[in-house]
Amino acid sequence: MSFNESARPSMDIQANQAIPLRPTSLLMLFTVCFRIGILSFGGGLSGWLYQEFVRKRNWISEDDFASSMAISQMLPGANVVNMVVCMGEQLRGPLGAATCIFAFLVGPFFAVIALGVIIGHLGDAKALEASLIGVAAAATGLLSTVGWRGIVRSRRNWAALFVTIVTIITVGILQWPLLPVVAFIAPVSVLLRWKRGAADAR
């Protein structure tokens, strides 16, 4: 194997890392966030955001998305609302954050009011209940996709994989409170990452 052949993979990786993410406008941010907010039912909104912002439009990287998700879970308030603010700020600054949060909430605000009026007139509607259960199941599958992509992305980094597995077990399976888990796992994650960075620098 020649030197050029052995160096090609690393050069390809550097080239991929150098590819700039696609810029976007405030109008496009509003359109995407409004559509996600008005069409999402039963949870799984982080999966929608991942599909739109990372995979489909390449607005932010997977690492930035994971960082936004981690920060959003540690902050007070709804996780997905915090994520929308974080990603809007990354893309277009404070104005982008304000645009995303307004677009994300304005549709559901009026939709919930209209749905409440409809349900009040329908009473006990079994068909409506069954349809909402089906939509919730689809949203759960979409959210599971985000979790699986996170595991795949961290499979070559044993420290990140360890943190991911511990979080899934403690929060997802054992149903431990999120705050104590974050208080424990966050410094452990930072320490493991610091040690890995120090080892790579040698």
mmCIF file of C-alpha atoms in Angstrom:
data_model
loop_
_atom_site.group_PDB
_atom_site.id
_atom_site.type_symbol
_atom_site.label_atom_id
_atom_site.label_comp_id
_atom_site.label_asym_id
_atom_site.label_seq_id
_atom_site.Cartn_x
_atom_site.Cartn_y
_atom_site.Cartn_z
ATOM 1 C CA MET A 1 0.000 0.000 0.000
ATOM 2 C CA SER A 2 1.414 3.371 -0.969
ATOM 3 C CA PHE A 3 1.543 6.403 1.269
ATOM 4 C CA ASN A 4 -1.114 8.177 -0.789
ATOM 5 C CA GLU A 5 -3.503 5.223 -0.462
ATOM 6 C CA SER A 6 -3.044 5.011 3.300
ATOM 7 C CA ALA A 7 -3.556 8.748 3.712
ATOM 8 C CA ARG A 8 -6.693 8.906 1.575
ATOM 9 C CA PRO A 9 -9.207 7.928 4.341
ATOM 10 C CA SER A 10 -7.992 10.633 6.693
ATOM 11 C CA MET A 11 -8.033 13.158 3.864
ATOM 12 C CA ASP A 12 -11.611 12.164 3.037
ATOM 13 C CA ILE A 13 -12.630 12.607 6.672
ATOM 14 C CA GLN A 14 -11.054 16.057 6.772
ATOM 15 C CA ALA A 15 -12.806 16.962 3.529
ATOM 16 C CA ASN A 16 -16.164 15.856 4.919
ATOM 17 C CA GLN A 17 -15.584 17.849 8.077
ATOM 18 C CA ALA A 18 -14.728 20.905 6.000
ATOM 19 C CA ILE A 19 -18.017 20.833 4.084
ATOM 20 C CA PRO A 20 -19.992 23.842 5.346
ATOM 21 C CA LEU A 21 -23.498 23.323 6.644
ATOM 22 C CA ARG A 22 -26.283 24.828 4.574
ATOM 23 C CA PRO A 23 -27.253 28.377 5.545
ATOM 24 C CA THR A 24 -30.911 29.148 6.032
ATOM 25 C CA SER A 25 -33.240 32.134 6.202
ATOM 26 C CA LEU A 26 -35.616 33.235 8.929
ATOM 27 C CA LEU A 27 -38.534 32.475 6.623
ATOM 28 C CA MET A 28 -37.367 28.896 6.134
ATOM 29 C CA LEU A 29 -36.828 28.487 9.876
ATOM 30 C CA PHE A 30 -40.353 29.736 10.489
ATOM 31 C CA THR A 31 -41.808 27.401 7.858
ATOM 32 C CA VAL A 32 -40.063 24.283 9.152
ATOM 33 C CA CYS A 33 -40.761 24.959 12.837
ATOM 34 C CA PHE A 34 -44.388 25.843 12.133
ATOM 35 C CA ARG A 35 -44.894 22.617 10.203
ATOM 36 C CA ILE A 36 -43.268 20.516 12.937
ATOM 37 C CA GLY A 37 -45.328 22.195 15.624
ATOM 38 C CA ILE A 38 -48.661 21.899 13.845
ATOM 39 C CA LEU A 39 -48.224 18.335 12.541
ATOM 40 C CA SER A 40 -46.604 16.622 15.545
ATOM 41 C CA PHE A 41 -48.766 14.549 17.881
ATOM 42 C CA GLY A 42 -48.040 12.382 20.899
ATOM 43 C CA GLY A 43 -44.434 13.320 21.555
ATOM 44 C CA GLY A 44 -41.356 12.363 19.559
ATOM 45 C CA LEU A 45 -40.726 15.975 18.567
ATOM 46 C CA SER A 46 -36.970 15.639 18.975
ATOM 47 C CA GLY A 47 -37.149 12.995 16.245
ATOM 48 C CA TRP A 48 -38.898 15.458 13.947
ATOM 49 C CA LEU A 49 -36.292 18.101 14.694
ATOM 50 C CA TYR A 50 -33.484 15.637 14.013
ATOM 51 C CA GLN A 51 -34.953 14.609 10.670
ATOM 52 C CA GLU A 52 -35.511 18.200 9.519
ATOM 53 C CA PHE A 53 -32.491 20.046 10.925
ATOM 54 C CA VAL A 54 -29.806 17.349 10.603
ATOM 55 C CA ARG A 55 -30.633 14.634 8.094
ATOM 56 C CA LYS A 56 -32.900 16.368 5.582
ATOM 57 C CA ARG A 57 -31.598 19.942 5.480
ATOM 58 C CA ASN A 58 -28.095 19.652 6.977
ATOM 59 C CA TRP A 59 -28.535 22.866 8.938
ATOM 60 C CA ILE A 60 -26.638 21.653 12.005
ATOM 61 C CA SER A 61 -24.302 18.732 12.645
ATOM 62 C CA GLU A 62 -25.174 15.617 14.617
ATOM 63 C CA ASP A 63 -22.761 16.659 17.367
ATOM 64 C CA ASP A 64 -24.415 20.074 17.683
ATOM 65 C CA PHE A 65 -27.833 18.425 17.779
ATOM 66 C CA ALA A 66 -26.706 16.065 20.546
ATOM 67 C CA SER A 67 -25.251 18.997 22.487
ATOM 68 C CA SER A 68 -28.490 20.966 22.115
ATOM 69 C CA MET A 69 -30.469 17.975 23.353
ATOM 70 C CA ALA A 70 -28.214 17.527 26.386
ATOM 71 C CA ILE A 71 -28.406 21.215 27.295
ATOM 72 C CA SER A 72 -32.178 21.277 26.786
ATOM 73 C CA GLN A 73 -32.703 18.373 29.174
ATOM 74 C CA MET A 74 -30.736 20.105 31.907
ATOM 75 C CA LEU A 75 -32.622 23.403 31.597
ATOM 76 C CA PRO A 76 -36.064 24.015 33.129
ATOM 77 C CA GLY A 77 -39.059 23.843 30.849
ATOM 78 C CA ALA A 78 -40.090 21.554 28.012
ATOM 79 C CA ASN A 79 -37.105 19.839 26.404
ATOM 80 C CA VAL A 80 -38.261 20.279 22.820
ATOM 81 C CA VAL A 81 -38.974 23.988 23.316
ATOM 82 C CA ASN A 82 -35.479 24.450 24.722
ATOM 83 C CA MET A 83 -34.067 22.556 21.730
ATOM 84 C CA VAL A 84 -35.880 24.803 19.259
ATOM 85 C CA VAL A 85 -34.445 27.866 20.994
ATOM 86 C CA CYS A 86 -30.909 26.394 21.015
ATOM 87 C CA MET A 87 -30.921 25.452 17.341
ATOM 88 C CA GLY A 88 -32.535 28.700 16.232
ATOM 89 C CA GLU A 89 -29.861 30.640 18.105
ATOM 90 C CA GLN A 90 -27.105 28.545 16.518
ATOM 91 C CA LEU A 91 -28.412 29.222 13.026
ATOM 92 C CA ARG A 92 -29.491 32.886 13.136
ATOM 93 C CA GLY A 93 -28.736 34.228 16.600
ATOM 94 C CA PRO A 94 -31.363 35.653 18.993
ATOM 95 C CA LEU A 95 -33.697 36.555 16.125
ATOM 96 C CA GLY A 96 -33.528 32.986 14.873
ATOM 97 C CA ALA A 97 -34.338 31.664 18.344
ATOM 98 C CA ALA A 98 -37.347 33.996 18.622
ATOM 99 C CA THR A 99 -38.543 33.025 15.139
ATOM 100 C CA CYS A 100 -38.284 29.300 15.860
ATOM 101 C CA ILE A 101 -40.075 29.435 19.201
ATOM 102 C CA PHE A 102 -42.914 31.590 17.850
ATOM 103 C CA ALA A 103 -43.392 29.410 14.771
ATOM 104 C CA PHE A 104 -43.221 26.252 16.855
ATOM 105 C CA LEU A 105 -45.880 27.315 19.373
ATOM 106 C CA VAL A 106 -48.340 29.480 17.449
ATOM 107 C CA GLY A 107 -49.872 26.594 15.500
ATOM 108 C CA PRO A 108 -50.409 24.219 18.462
ATOM 109 C CA PHE A 109 -51.784 27.116 20.542
ATOM 110 C CA PHE A 110 -54.773 27.598 18.262
ATOM 111 C CA ALA A 111 -55.006 23.885 17.407
ATOM 112 C CA VAL A 112 -55.411 22.900 21.067
ATOM 113 C CA ILE A 113 -58.158 25.483 21.538
ATOM 114 C CA ALA A 114 -59.992 24.216 18.455
ATOM 115 C CA LEU A 115 -59.515 20.576 19.484
ATOM 116 C CA GLY A 116 -60.878 21.304 22.950
ATOM 117 C CA VAL A 117 -64.010 22.802 21.439
ATOM 118 C CA ILE A 118 -64.460 19.807 19.119
ATOM 119 C CA ILE A 119 -63.965 17.240 21.888
ATOM 120 C CA GLY A 120 -66.389 19.154 24.087
ATOM 121 C CA HIS A 121 -69.060 18.741 21.421
ATOM 122 C CA LEU A 122 -68.242 15.118 20.567
ATOM 123 C CA GLY A 123 -68.100 13.814 24.122
ATOM 124 C CA ASP A 124 -66.686 10.269 24.403
ATOM 125 C CA ALA A 125 -65.312 9.643 20.916
ATOM 126 C CA LYS A 126 -63.671 6.198 20.702
ATOM 127 C CA ALA A 127 -62.471 6.733 17.149
ATOM 128 C CA LEU A 128 -60.643 9.922 18.134
ATOM 129 C CA GLU A 129 -58.990 8.174 21.083
ATOM 130 C CA ALA A 130 -57.860 5.262 18.910
ATOM 131 C CA SER A 131 -56.388 7.588 16.279
ATOM 132 C CA LEU A 132 -54.421 9.528 18.897
ATOM 133 C CA ILE A 133 -52.990 6.269 20.283
ATOM 134 C CA GLY A 134 -51.843 5.294 16.797
ATOM 135 C CA VAL A 135 -50.180 8.656 16.220
ATOM 136 C CA ALA A 136 -48.442 8.406 19.604
ATOM 137 C CA ALA A 137 -47.032 4.999 18.641
ATOM 138 C CA ALA A 138 -45.596 6.447 15.423
ATOM 139 C CA ALA A 139 -44.041 9.323 17.371
ATOM 140 C CA THR A 140 -42.442 6.830 19.763
ATOM 141 C CA GLY A 141 -40.858 5.042 16.826
ATOM 142 C CA LEU A 142 -39.480 8.314 15.486
ATOM 143 C CA LEU A 143 -38.009 9.147 18.882
ATOM 144 C CA SER A 144 -36.419 5.695 19.055
ATOM 145 C CA THR A 145 -34.666 6.477 15.772
ATOM 146 C CA VAL A 146 -32.908 9.425 17.401
ATOM 147 C CA GLY A 147 -31.752 7.239 20.282
ATOM 148 C CA TRP A 148 -30.469 4.550 17.950
ATOM 149 C CA ARG A 149 -28.559 7.079 15.839
ATOM 150 C CA GLY A 150 -26.939 8.368 19.013
ATOM 151 C CA ILE A 151 -25.755 4.873 19.918
ATOM 152 C CA VAL A 152 -24.418 4.258 16.406
ATOM 153 C CA ARG A 153 -22.576 7.588 16.414
ATOM 154 C CA SER A 154 -20.883 6.830 19.744
ATOM 155 C CA ARG A 155 -20.042 3.169 19.123
ATOM 156 C CA ARG A 156 -16.366 3.956 18.430
ATOM 157 C CA ASN A 157 -16.068 6.104 21.536
ATOM 158 C CA TRP A 158 -16.323 3.816 24.559
ATOM 159 C CA ALA A 159 -16.758 6.736 26.968
ATOM 160 C CA ALA A 160 -19.705 8.198 25.047
ATOM 161 C CA LEU A 161 -21.197 4.723 24.631
ATOM 162 C CA PHE A 162 -20.882 4.094 28.373
ATOM 163 C CA VAL A 163 -22.647 7.363 29.218
ATOM 164 C CA THR A 164 -25.392 6.644 26.676
ATOM 165 C CA ILE A 165 -26.058 3.140 28.002
ATOM 166 C CA VAL A 166 -26.060 4.258 31.646
ATOM 167 C CA THR A 167 -28.522 7.043 30.842
ATOM 168 C CA ILE A 168 -30.836 4.697 28.939
ATOM 169 C CA ILE A 169 -30.834 2.156 31.771
ATOM 170 C CA THR A 170 -31.304 4.605 34.649
ATOM 171 C CA VAL A 171 -33.846 6.947 33.059
ATOM 172 C CA GLY A 172 -35.512 4.823 30.400
ATOM 173 C CA ILE A 173 -35.685 1.429 32.133
ATOM 174 C CA LEU A 174 -35.351 2.035 35.878
ATOM 175 C CA GLN A 175 -37.355 5.296 35.679
ATOM 176 C CA TRP A 176 -35.003 7.145 38.023
ATOM 177 C CA PRO A 177 -35.537 10.920 38.375
ATOM 178 C CA LEU A 178 -33.739 12.833 35.637
ATOM 179 C CA LEU A 179 -32.129 15.495 37.847
ATOM 180 C CA PRO A 180 -30.049 13.128 40.049
ATOM 181 C CA VAL A 181 -29.019 11.128 36.993
ATOM 182 C CA VAL A 182 -27.846 14.271 35.189
ATOM 183 C CA ALA A 183 -26.086 15.516 38.338
ATOM 184 C CA PHE A 184 -24.110 12.270 38.445
ATOM 185 C CA ILE A 185 -23.562 11.503 34.776
ATOM 186 C CA ALA A 186 -22.654 15.037 33.614
ATOM 187 C CA PRO A 187 -19.383 15.361 35.584
ATOM 188 C CA VAL A 188 -18.506 11.756 34.751
ATOM 189 C CA SER A 189 -19.035 12.470 31.055
ATOM 190 C CA VAL A 190 -16.926 15.640 31.214
ATOM 191 C CA LEU A 191 -14.137 13.778 33.042
ATOM 192 C CA LEU A 192 -14.088 10.925 30.535
ATOM 193 C CA ARG A 193 -14.054 13.357 27.624
ATOM 194 C CA TRP A 194 -11.238 15.365 29.219
ATOM 195 C CA LYS A 195 -9.141 12.234 29.702
ATOM 196 C CA ARG A 196 -9.742 11.172 26.114
ATOM 197 C CA GLY A 197 -8.743 14.609 24.830
ATOM 198 C CA ALA A 198 -5.583 14.554 26.933
ATOM 199 C CA ALA A 199 -4.705 11.091 25.618
ATOM 200 C CA ASP A 200 -5.275 12.152 21.999
ATOM 201 C CA ALA A 201 -3.048 15.193 22.495
ATOM 202 C CA ARG A 202 -0.045 13.065 23.475
#
